[in-house]
C-alpha cells in the first residue's frame, strides 16, 4: 500500500476524471502530482434502434454508476479507505451526437450518437450556408436533419447537449460545455471562443418559418474554457454518481469535454504547432493551428483545444481492424503447427519484419475499409488486397503495405494541411494500439506525415486521465499558468518518451505508395458497387 496515496484520498485531495467512450467507461483517480492512483471500468456497447445507433439513458446511468462502483472497490482493496470527498471532478465523453430534452428534463428522442450518418442532407445544406465544413456527426447537423424530417419533438426542445454535457448537467445542475466539445455542436469563433454569432444568426433565419418557441442560443449549453468554474456536485448528483451514498456534495467540476480534447491534454498537444494522432480501430489527427485555413475542406473538421485554440481534425473510420485480421491468419497458422501463440510476439515479429520491406511496398496495395471512408468518398467499405504479377510479393512488403494502409487515409487528409495550407508543426504525438510495437508504428506514421512522431509513456493513460488533468488544472493551478504551461510544468516535466524522425527513403516510398493508392481507389469503388 502507498501511504501517501492513501492520505491523499482520505484528505479529499484526489481528483477524479471519468470518460464515456464508445466501448468503455473509465474512471481515473489522480494524486496532487497528477499521477494515476486508482482506476475503474465498465464495458458497454451501442445499440441499433429504429435504424439509429444509441445508448439508452438507463444504460448511461448504469454504466456510470458501475464504473464509479468499480473505482470505489479498487480503492478499498488497494488502500483500505472509502472515497468521501474529492478535490475536483471532470467528465468527458465521445463527442458530437444529439441529446434533446424538454422543460421537464425528459429526453425527447433516444440519444443519437456520432456514429449515425442519417444527417447527410442537413450537413451539406449547413456547410453551404455557413461556408464551413459541417460534418454529419455534429449536433447542429442532427438538429437540422430533425427539422428537415419534420420531427414533432423539435418544438419541445428546452436543452440540446452532448453526452458529456448531459452527465455534467445532471451532476451539477449547470447547462455548460467545454469549448472543445461545444465546437462539435456548432462552430466556435476563434476570436470570441464562443459559438459563431454569424452562424447562429444564419441558422435562426433558416428555421424562422418553422416558428419554434426557441432560438438556437436558448437551447445550447454555455461555452466555458479550461480552468473556468463549471459548478459543483449537487446532493442529487452525488447520489446519482455514488449510489452507496459515501460521496459528499460540493466538489467543484471543470467544464465537461469531448474525447478529442482530452486526448490532446493526455498527449500534451494543446499548444499551437503541436498535434496528436490517435490510431486504433479508427484514427484521427488533431493539429493545433496558428491561423485559420484559407478555405473549408470537406475532409477536415475544425474544432478547438479545451482552451479555445483552433484545431484541424482529420477523422478516419478505418485503421487497424484489417491489419489485425491479417495478423490473425498468422496466429491460426502458428496454431496449426502446434506452436504456443504469444500475440505480442506475433505482432512484434510481423511489424518489425515490415521495416525490411521496400519503402514503396514493392507495388503492393491494401485497402482496409471495413466501413465507409468519407475522406476518400466511400459510403461503404470492402477490405481489399491488390497486386499485379510483377509486384514484389513477399512477407515484408505485404505487412508494410497493410501498415501503410492503416494510416493512408490519414495521410491524404493531412497532405492538405502540410502541402496545400503550409501548416507547420513542431511535434506530433502518437497514441493507440498502432504504436504498441515499439518504434514501428512511429516510423510508418513519420513517413506518412513527413514529421517527427513522439510516443510518451503516459499516452496510454487515455482520455479519462486527460479530463482528470483538466479538473486538476481547475483547482491546482496556483501559478495562474496557461493550460499548455500547466501541462508542461506540472504534468509532463519528467515525462519520458521516444521520438522518431522520418527517413528520406521512407517518405519517398510512402509518397509513391499513396499515389498508387489514390489511383487504385477506383477498384475499391467498383468492389463497393458490385452486388454481394
PDB file of C-alpha atoms in Angstrom, residues 272-532:
ATOM      1  CA  UNK A 272      -0.109  25.820 -31.310  1.00  0.00           C
ATOM      2  CA  UNK A 273       2.186  23.944 -33.725  1.00  0.00           C
ATOM      3  CA  UNK A 274       1.671  20.667 -31.858  1.00  0.00           C
ATOM      4  CA  UNK A 275      -0.571  17.765 -32.722  1.00  0.00           C
ATOM      5  CA  UNK A 276      -1.510  14.222 -31.900  1.00  0.00           C
ATOM      6  CA  UNK A 277      -2.606  11.133 -33.767  1.00  0.00           C
ATOM      7  CA  UNK A 278      -4.869   8.526 -32.203  1.00  0.00           C
ATOM      8  CA  UNK A 279      -4.603   5.255 -34.125  1.00  0.00           C
ATOM      9  CA  UNK A 280      -6.583   2.170 -33.184  1.00  0.00           C
ATOM     10  CA  UNK A 281      -9.828   0.767 -34.595  1.00  0.00           C
ATOM     11  CA  UNK A 282     -10.336   4.186 -36.177  1.00  0.00           C
ATOM     12  CA  UNK A 283      -7.866   7.041 -36.353  1.00  0.00           C
ATOM     13  CA  UNK A 284      -7.804  10.805 -36.205  1.00  0.00           C
ATOM     14  CA  UNK A 285      -5.219  13.534 -36.159  1.00  0.00           C
ATOM     15  CA  UNK A 286      -5.503  16.848 -34.326  1.00  0.00           C
ATOM     16  CA  UNK A 287      -3.197  19.686 -35.414  1.00  0.00           C
ATOM     17  CA  UNK A 288      -3.347  22.917 -33.385  1.00  0.00           C
ATOM     18  CA  UNK A 289      -3.257  25.792 -35.885  1.00  0.00           C
ATOM     19  CA  UNK A 290      -1.614  29.197 -35.725  1.00  0.00           C
ATOM     20  CA  UNK A 291      -4.283  30.672 -38.025  1.00  0.00           C
ATOM     21  CA  UNK A 292      -7.481  29.708 -39.826  1.00  0.00           C
ATOM     22  CA  UNK A 293      -7.290  27.698 -43.040  1.00  0.00           C
ATOM     23  CA  UNK A 294      -7.698  29.556 -46.316  1.00  0.00           C
ATOM     24  CA  UNK A 295     -10.966  27.781 -47.096  1.00  0.00           C
ATOM     25  CA  UNK A 296     -13.161  24.933 -45.821  1.00  0.00           C
ATOM     26  CA  UNK A 297     -12.322  21.342 -46.770  1.00  0.00           C
ATOM     27  CA  UNK A 298     -14.858  18.536 -46.639  1.00  0.00           C
ATOM     28  CA  UNK A 299     -12.309  16.097 -45.210  1.00  0.00           C
ATOM     29  CA  UNK A 300     -11.066  18.413 -42.431  1.00  0.00           C
ATOM     30  CA  UNK A 301     -13.164  19.193 -39.352  1.00  0.00           C
ATOM     31  CA  UNK A 302     -12.464  22.383 -37.424  1.00  0.00           C
ATOM     32  CA  UNK A 303     -12.696  22.052 -33.633  1.00  0.00           C
ATOM     33  CA  UNK A 304     -10.772  23.577 -30.712  1.00  0.00           C
ATOM     34  CA  UNK A 305      -8.491  22.673 -27.836  1.00  0.00           C
ATOM     35  CA  UNK A 306     -10.036  22.834 -24.339  1.00  0.00           C
ATOM     36  CA  UNK A 307      -8.639  26.369 -24.030  1.00  0.00           C
ATOM     37  CA  UNK A 308     -10.021  27.538 -27.362  1.00  0.00           C
ATOM     38  CA  UNK A 309      -7.218  27.282 -29.931  1.00  0.00           C
ATOM     39  CA  UNK A 310      -8.298  26.268 -33.435  1.00  0.00           C
ATOM     40  CA  UNK A 311      -7.644  22.634 -34.371  1.00  0.00           C
ATOM     41  CA  UNK A 312      -7.750  20.896 -37.748  1.00  0.00           C
ATOM     42  CA  UNK A 313      -9.074  17.357 -37.326  1.00  0.00           C
ATOM     43  CA  UNK A 314      -8.804  14.586 -39.909  1.00  0.00           C
ATOM     44  CA  UNK A 315     -11.087  11.717 -38.857  1.00  0.00           C
ATOM     45  CA  UNK A 316     -10.786   8.280 -40.489  1.00  0.00           C
ATOM     46  CA  UNK A 317     -13.264   5.466 -39.908  1.00  0.00           C
ATOM     47  CA  UNK A 318     -10.764   2.663 -40.544  1.00  0.00           C
ATOM     48  CA  UNK A 319      -7.321   1.966 -39.136  1.00  0.00           C
ATOM     49  CA  UNK A 320      -6.138  -1.323 -37.615  1.00  0.00           C
ATOM     50  CA  UNK A 321      -9.113  -3.695 -37.996  1.00  0.00           C
ATOM     51  CA  UNK A 322      -7.999  -5.157 -41.349  1.00  0.00           C
ATOM     52  CA  UNK A 323      -4.368  -5.261 -40.228  1.00  0.00           C
ATOM     53  CA  UNK A 324      -5.401  -7.179 -37.106  1.00  0.00           C
ATOM     54  CA  UNK A 325      -7.434  -9.602 -39.226  1.00  0.00           C
ATOM     55  CA  UNK A 326      -4.386 -10.435 -41.356  1.00  0.00           C
ATOM     56  CA  UNK A 327      -2.256 -10.953 -38.243  1.00  0.00           C
ATOM     57  CA  UNK A 328      -4.976 -13.321 -37.036  1.00  0.00           C
ATOM     58  CA  UNK A 329      -4.241 -15.594 -40.022  1.00  0.00           C
ATOM     59  CA  UNK A 330      -0.647 -15.956 -38.883  1.00  0.00           C
ATOM     60  CA  UNK A 331      -1.921 -16.813 -35.418  1.00  0.00           C
ATOM     61  CA  UNK A 332      -4.044 -19.613 -36.945  1.00  0.00           C
ATOM     62  CA  UNK A 333      -1.067 -20.901 -38.934  1.00  0.00           C
ATOM     63  CA  UNK A 334       1.070 -21.000 -35.809  1.00  0.00           C
ATOM     64  CA  UNK A 335      -1.678 -22.911 -34.002  1.00  0.00           C
ATOM     65  CA  UNK A 336      -1.830 -25.430 -36.883  1.00  0.00           C
ATOM     66  CA  UNK A 337       1.867 -26.060 -36.349  1.00  0.00           C
ATOM     67  CA  UNK A 338       1.190 -26.740 -32.679  1.00  0.00           C
ATOM     68  CA  UNK A 339       3.312 -23.786 -31.555  1.00  0.00           C
ATOM     69  CA  UNK A 340       2.122 -21.816 -28.495  1.00  0.00           C
ATOM     70  CA  UNK A 341       0.870 -18.394 -29.554  1.00  0.00           C
ATOM     71  CA  UNK A 342       2.025 -15.167 -27.907  1.00  0.00           C
ATOM     72  CA  UNK A 343       0.171 -12.420 -29.790  1.00  0.00           C
ATOM     73  CA  UNK A 344       2.602  -9.746 -28.631  1.00  0.00           C
ATOM     74  CA  UNK A 345       5.370 -11.800 -30.217  1.00  0.00           C
ATOM     75  CA  UNK A 346       3.346 -12.393 -33.404  1.00  0.00           C
ATOM     76  CA  UNK A 347       2.637  -8.668 -33.799  1.00  0.00           C
ATOM     77  CA  UNK A 348       6.218  -7.769 -32.918  1.00  0.00           C
ATOM     78  CA  UNK A 349       7.799 -10.156 -35.422  1.00  0.00           C
ATOM     79  CA  UNK A 350       5.466  -9.189 -38.272  1.00  0.00           C
ATOM     80  CA  UNK A 351       5.620  -5.444 -37.607  1.00  0.00           C
ATOM     81  CA  UNK A 352       9.401  -5.360 -37.319  1.00  0.00           C
ATOM     82  CA  UNK A 353       9.813  -7.501 -40.432  1.00  0.00           C
ATOM     83  CA  UNK A 354       7.751  -4.939 -42.342  1.00  0.00           C
ATOM     84  CA  UNK A 355      10.603  -2.484 -41.911  1.00  0.00           C
ATOM     85  CA  UNK A 356      12.713  -4.820 -44.088  1.00  0.00           C
ATOM     86  CA  UNK A 357      10.319  -4.304 -46.993  1.00  0.00           C
ATOM     87  CA  UNK A 358      10.721  -1.912 -49.878  1.00  0.00           C
ATOM     88  CA  UNK A 359       9.888   1.706 -48.999  1.00  0.00           C
ATOM     89  CA  UNK A 360       7.109   1.654 -51.642  1.00  0.00           C
ATOM     90  CA  UNK A 361       5.928  -1.840 -50.550  1.00  0.00           C
ATOM     91  CA  UNK A 362       7.100  -3.319 -53.848  1.00  0.00           C
ATOM     92  CA  UNK A 363       3.936  -2.128 -55.602  1.00  0.00           C
ATOM     93  CA  UNK A 364       1.523  -3.913 -53.261  1.00  0.00           C
ATOM     94  CA  UNK A 365      -1.653  -2.103 -52.203  1.00  0.00           C
ATOM     95  CA  UNK A 366      -4.085  -2.622 -49.323  1.00  0.00           C
ATOM     96  CA  UNK A 367      -7.485  -1.018 -48.723  1.00  0.00           C
ATOM     97  CA  UNK A 368      -8.507  -1.511 -45.091  1.00  0.00           C
ATOM     98  CA  UNK A 369     -12.104  -0.343 -45.493  1.00  0.00           C
ATOM     99  CA  UNK A 370     -14.233  -2.362 -43.098  1.00  0.00           C
ATOM    100  CA  UNK A 371     -16.687   0.531 -43.282  1.00  0.00           C
ATOM    101  CA  UNK A 372     -17.162   3.572 -45.467  1.00  0.00           C
ATOM    102  CA  UNK A 373     -14.478   6.256 -45.527  1.00  0.00           C
ATOM    103  CA  UNK A 374     -15.719   9.842 -46.033  1.00  0.00           C
ATOM    104  CA  UNK A 375     -12.226  11.262 -46.652  1.00  0.00           C
ATOM    105  CA  UNK A 376     -11.892   9.167 -49.819  1.00  0.00           C
ATOM    106  CA  UNK A 377     -15.570   9.316 -50.782  1.00  0.00           C
ATOM    107  CA  UNK A 378     -16.615   5.769 -49.869  1.00  0.00           C
ATOM    108  CA  UNK A 379     -20.052   5.330 -48.309  1.00  0.00           C
ATOM    109  CA  UNK A 380     -19.371   1.630 -47.719  1.00  0.00           C
ATOM    110  CA  UNK A 381     -16.243  -0.449 -47.378  1.00  0.00           C
ATOM    111  CA  UNK A 382     -14.772  -3.656 -48.780  1.00  0.00           C
ATOM    112  CA  UNK A 383     -11.364  -4.779 -47.432  1.00  0.00           C
ATOM    113  CA  UNK A 384      -9.110  -5.445 -50.423  1.00  0.00           C
ATOM    114  CA  UNK A 385      -5.529  -6.505 -51.073  1.00  0.00           C
ATOM    115  CA  UNK A 386      -4.298  -5.652 -54.581  1.00  0.00           C
ATOM    116  CA  UNK A 387      -1.182  -6.693 -56.511  1.00  0.00           C
ATOM    117  CA  UNK A 388      -0.030  -7.336 -60.058  1.00  0.00           C
ATOM    118  CA  UNK A 389       2.001 -10.279 -61.283  1.00  0.00           C
ATOM    119  CA  UNK A 390       5.146  -8.171 -61.436  1.00  0.00           C
ATOM    120  CA  UNK A 391       4.972  -6.701 -57.918  1.00  0.00           C
ATOM    121  CA  UNK A 392       7.430  -7.827 -55.238  1.00  0.00           C
ATOM    122  CA  UNK A 393       5.172 -10.099 -53.217  1.00  0.00           C
ATOM    123  CA  UNK A 394       6.892 -11.148 -50.012  1.00  0.00           C
ATOM    124  CA  UNK A 395       6.003 -11.079 -46.322  1.00  0.00           C
ATOM    125  CA  UNK A 396       7.867  -7.860 -45.522  1.00  0.00           C
ATOM    126  CA  UNK A 397       6.201  -5.931 -48.346  1.00  0.00           C
ATOM    127  CA  UNK A 398       2.824  -7.483 -47.514  1.00  0.00           C
ATOM    128  CA  UNK A 399       2.968  -6.320 -43.907  1.00  0.00           C
ATOM    129  CA  UNK A 400       4.391  -2.935 -44.847  1.00  0.00           C
ATOM    130  CA  UNK A 401       1.523  -2.369 -47.308  1.00  0.00           C
ATOM    131  CA  UNK A 402      -1.013  -3.137 -44.589  1.00  0.00           C
ATOM    132  CA  UNK A 403       0.730  -0.811 -42.114  1.00  0.00           C
ATOM    133  CA  UNK A 404       0.763   1.931 -44.758  1.00  0.00           C
ATOM    134  CA  UNK A 405      -2.947   1.348 -45.406  1.00  0.00           C
ATOM    135  CA  UNK A 406      -3.729   1.808 -41.713  1.00  0.00           C
ATOM    136  CA  UNK A 407      -2.616   5.458 -41.934  1.00  0.00           C
ATOM    137  CA  UNK A 408      -3.032   6.029 -45.676  1.00  0.00           C
ATOM    138  CA  UNK A 409      -6.315   7.947 -45.437  1.00  0.00           C
ATOM    139  CA  UNK A 410      -4.872   9.961 -42.561  1.00  0.00           C
ATOM    140  CA  UNK A 411      -2.005  10.962 -44.851  1.00  0.00           C
ATOM    141  CA  UNK A 412      -4.376  12.055 -47.624  1.00  0.00           C
ATOM    142  CA  UNK A 413      -6.182  14.412 -45.256  1.00  0.00           C
ATOM    143  CA  UNK A 414      -3.031  15.777 -43.656  1.00  0.00           C
ATOM    144  CA  UNK A 415      -1.338  16.343 -47.013  1.00  0.00           C
ATOM    145  CA  UNK A 416      -3.889  19.122 -47.494  1.00  0.00           C
ATOM    146  CA  UNK A 417      -2.729  20.756 -44.266  1.00  0.00           C
ATOM    147  CA  UNK A 418       1.006  20.369 -44.826  1.00  0.00           C
ATOM    148  CA  UNK A 419       1.247  20.717 -48.615  1.00  0.00           C
ATOM    149  CA  UNK A 420      -1.653  22.975 -49.598  1.00  0.00           C
ATOM    150  CA  UNK A 421      -2.132  25.064 -46.447  1.00  0.00           C
ATOM    151  CA  UNK A 422       1.578  25.025 -45.456  1.00  0.00           C
ATOM    152  CA  UNK A 423       0.710  24.254 -41.826  1.00  0.00           C
ATOM    153  CA  UNK A 424       3.830  23.829 -39.684  1.00  0.00           C
ATOM    154  CA  UNK A 425       4.196  21.610 -36.628  1.00  0.00           C
ATOM    155  CA  UNK A 426       6.980  21.208 -34.092  1.00  0.00           C
ATOM    156  CA  UNK A 427       5.806  17.933 -32.568  1.00  0.00           C
ATOM    157  CA  UNK A 428       3.179  15.252 -33.224  1.00  0.00           C
ATOM    158  CA  UNK A 429       2.471  12.671 -30.528  1.00  0.00           C
ATOM    159  CA  UNK A 430       1.066   9.247 -31.357  1.00  0.00           C
ATOM    160  CA  UNK A 431      -1.084   7.101 -29.085  1.00  0.00           C
ATOM    161  CA  UNK A 432      -3.209   3.990 -29.507  1.00  0.00           C
ATOM    162  CA  UNK A 433      -2.766   0.342 -30.443  1.00  0.00           C
ATOM    163  CA  UNK A 434      -0.958   1.113 -33.723  1.00  0.00           C
ATOM    164  CA  UNK A 435       2.057   2.174 -31.654  1.00  0.00           C
ATOM    165  CA  UNK A 436       2.136  -0.787 -29.267  1.00  0.00           C
ATOM    166  CA  UNK A 437       5.075  -2.483 -31.029  1.00  0.00           C
ATOM    167  CA  UNK A 438       7.942  -0.110 -30.152  1.00  0.00           C
ATOM    168  CA  UNK A 439       9.262   2.019 -32.990  1.00  0.00           C
ATOM    169  CA  UNK A 440       7.361   0.517 -35.919  1.00  0.00           C
ATOM    170  CA  UNK A 441       4.098   2.477 -35.957  1.00  0.00           C
ATOM    171  CA  UNK A 442       6.076   5.635 -35.185  1.00  0.00           C
ATOM    172  CA  UNK A 443       8.363   5.129 -38.177  1.00  0.00           C
ATOM    173  CA  UNK A 444       5.432   4.386 -40.502  1.00  0.00           C
ATOM    174  CA  UNK A 445       3.478   7.463 -39.358  1.00  0.00           C
ATOM    175  CA  UNK A 446       6.597   9.644 -39.546  1.00  0.00           C
ATOM    176  CA  UNK A 447       6.954   8.567 -43.184  1.00  0.00           C
ATOM    177  CA  UNK A 448       3.257   9.234 -43.865  1.00  0.00           C
ATOM    178  CA  UNK A 449       3.207  12.739 -42.377  1.00  0.00           C
ATOM    179  CA  UNK A 450       6.822  13.699 -43.065  1.00  0.00           C
ATOM    180  CA  UNK A 451       7.147  14.799 -39.443  1.00  0.00           C
ATOM    181  CA  UNK A 452       8.850  13.503 -36.283  1.00  0.00           C
ATOM    182  CA  UNK A 453       6.493  11.374 -34.189  1.00  0.00           C
ATOM    183  CA  UNK A 454       6.751  11.111 -30.410  1.00  0.00           C
ATOM    184  CA  UNK A 455       5.242   8.440 -28.196  1.00  0.00           C
ATOM    185  CA  UNK A 456       5.064   9.139 -24.462  1.00  0.00           C
ATOM    186  CA  UNK A 457       4.973   6.508 -21.739  1.00  0.00           C
ATOM    187  CA  UNK A 458       1.927   8.290 -20.295  1.00  0.00           C
ATOM    188  CA  UNK A 459      -0.046   8.448 -23.566  1.00  0.00           C
ATOM    189  CA  UNK A 460      -1.638   5.089 -22.812  1.00  0.00           C
ATOM    190  CA  UNK A 461      -3.430   6.572 -19.787  1.00  0.00           C
ATOM    191  CA  UNK A 462      -6.084   7.869 -22.161  1.00  0.00           C
ATOM    192  CA  UNK A 463      -8.888  10.406 -22.059  1.00  0.00           C
ATOM    193  CA  UNK A 464     -10.067   9.701 -18.511  1.00  0.00           C
ATOM    194  CA  UNK A 465      -6.625  10.846 -17.362  1.00  0.00           C
ATOM    195  CA  UNK A 466      -6.926  13.813 -19.720  1.00  0.00           C
ATOM    196  CA  UNK A 467     -10.177  15.039 -18.153  1.00  0.00           C
ATOM    197  CA  UNK A 468      -8.727  14.409 -14.678  1.00  0.00           C
ATOM    198  CA  UNK A 469      -5.847  16.716 -15.666  1.00  0.00           C
ATOM    199  CA  UNK A 470      -8.357  19.381 -16.713  1.00  0.00           C
ATOM    200  CA  UNK A 471     -10.066  19.040 -13.329  1.00  0.00           C
ATOM    201  CA  UNK A 472      -6.679  19.327 -11.645  1.00  0.00           C
ATOM    202  CA  UNK A 473      -5.946  22.441 -13.701  1.00  0.00           C
ATOM    203  CA  UNK A 474      -9.114  23.985 -12.252  1.00  0.00           C
ATOM    204  CA  UNK A 475      -8.077  23.588  -8.603  1.00  0.00           C
ATOM    205  CA  UNK A 476      -4.273  23.186  -8.593  1.00  0.00           C
ATOM    206  CA  UNK A 477      -3.125  25.932 -10.942  1.00  0.00           C
ATOM    207  CA  UNK A 478      -1.718  28.154  -8.169  1.00  0.00           C
ATOM    208  CA  UNK A 479       0.668  29.938 -10.552  1.00  0.00           C
ATOM    209  CA  UNK A 480      -2.068  31.038 -12.937  1.00  0.00           C
ATOM    210  CA  UNK A 481      -0.458  29.227 -15.865  1.00  0.00           C
ATOM    211  CA  UNK A 482      -1.994  28.731 -19.275  1.00  0.00           C
ATOM    212  CA  UNK A 483      -3.210  25.189 -19.931  1.00  0.00           C
ATOM    213  CA  UNK A 484      -0.115  24.451 -22.030  1.00  0.00           C
ATOM    214  CA  UNK A 485       2.098  25.929 -19.311  1.00  0.00           C
ATOM    215  CA  UNK A 486       0.412  23.853 -16.621  1.00  0.00           C
ATOM    216  CA  UNK A 487       0.797  20.653 -18.612  1.00  0.00           C
ATOM    217  CA  UNK A 488       4.466  21.370 -19.262  1.00  0.00           C
ATOM    218  CA  UNK A 489       5.344  22.333 -15.691  1.00  0.00           C
ATOM    219  CA  UNK A 490       3.010  20.220 -13.559  1.00  0.00           C
ATOM    220  CA  UNK A 491       2.356  17.102 -15.616  1.00  0.00           C
ATOM    221  CA  UNK A 492       4.901  16.333 -18.318  1.00  0.00           C
ATOM    222  CA  UNK A 493       8.073  17.898 -16.887  1.00  0.00           C
ATOM    223  CA  UNK A 494       9.572  14.480 -16.107  1.00  0.00           C
ATOM    224  CA  UNK A 495       7.792  12.598 -18.892  1.00  0.00           C
ATOM    225  CA  UNK A 496       9.961  10.201 -20.846  1.00  0.00           C
ATOM    226  CA  UNK A 497       9.250   9.004 -24.344  1.00  0.00           C
ATOM    227  CA  UNK A 498      10.766   8.411 -27.747  1.00  0.00           C
ATOM    228  CA  UNK A 499      10.824  10.448 -30.937  1.00  0.00           C
ATOM    229  CA  UNK A 500      11.438   9.068 -34.426  1.00  0.00           C
ATOM    230  CA  UNK A 501      12.215  11.392 -37.325  1.00  0.00           C
ATOM    231  CA  UNK A 502      11.133  10.474 -40.855  1.00  0.00           C
ATOM    232  CA  UNK A 503      13.724   8.789 -43.060  1.00  0.00           C
ATOM    233  CA  UNK A 504      14.091  10.267 -46.544  1.00  0.00           C
ATOM    234  CA  UNK A 505      13.663   6.907 -48.281  1.00  0.00           C
ATOM    235  CA  UNK A 506      10.581   6.104 -46.185  1.00  0.00           C
ATOM    236  CA  UNK A 507       8.929   9.423 -47.046  1.00  0.00           C
ATOM    237  CA  UNK A 508       9.639   8.985 -50.755  1.00  0.00           C
ATOM    238  CA  UNK A 509       8.417   5.393 -50.635  1.00  0.00           C
ATOM    239  CA  UNK A 510       5.188   6.326 -48.871  1.00  0.00           C
ATOM    240  CA  UNK A 511       4.583   9.126 -51.385  1.00  0.00           C
ATOM    241  CA  UNK A 512       4.936   6.586 -54.220  1.00  0.00           C
ATOM    242  CA  UNK A 513       2.610   4.176 -52.427  1.00  0.00           C
ATOM    243  CA  UNK A 514      -0.077   6.788 -51.766  1.00  0.00           C
ATOM    244  CA  UNK A 515      -0.170   7.940 -55.387  1.00  0.00           C
ATOM    245  CA  UNK A 516      -0.778   4.350 -56.485  1.00  0.00           C
ATOM    246  CA  UNK A 517      -3.295   4.027 -53.631  1.00  0.00           C
ATOM    247  CA  UNK A 518      -5.272   7.032 -54.880  1.00  0.00           C
ATOM    248  CA  UNK A 519      -5.253   5.735 -58.463  1.00  0.00           C
ATOM    249  CA  UNK A 520      -6.458   2.368 -57.197  1.00  0.00           C
ATOM    250  CA  UNK A 521      -9.453   3.816 -55.340  1.00  0.00           C
ATOM    251  CA  UNK A 522     -11.491   3.071 -58.463  1.00  0.00           C
ATOM    252  CA  UNK A 523     -11.002  -0.631 -57.636  1.00  0.00           C
ATOM    253  CA  UNK A 524     -12.450  -0.058 -54.159  1.00  0.00           C
ATOM    254  CA  UNK A 525     -15.385   1.870 -55.616  1.00  0.00           C
ATOM    255  CA  UNK A 526     -16.045  -0.983 -58.051  1.00  0.00           C
ATOM    256  CA  UNK A 527     -15.967  -3.519 -55.207  1.00  0.00           C
ATOM    257  CA  UNK A 528     -18.480  -1.486 -53.222  1.00  0.00           C
ATOM    258  CA  UNK A 529     -20.732  -1.101 -56.272  1.00  0.00           C
ATOM    259  CA  UNK A 530     -20.683  -4.827 -57.039  1.00  0.00           C
ATOM    260  CA  UNK A 531     -23.568  -6.846 -55.631  1.00  0.00           C
ATOM    261  CA  UNK A 532     -22.766  -9.194 -52.746  1.00  0.00           C
TER     262      UNK A 532
END
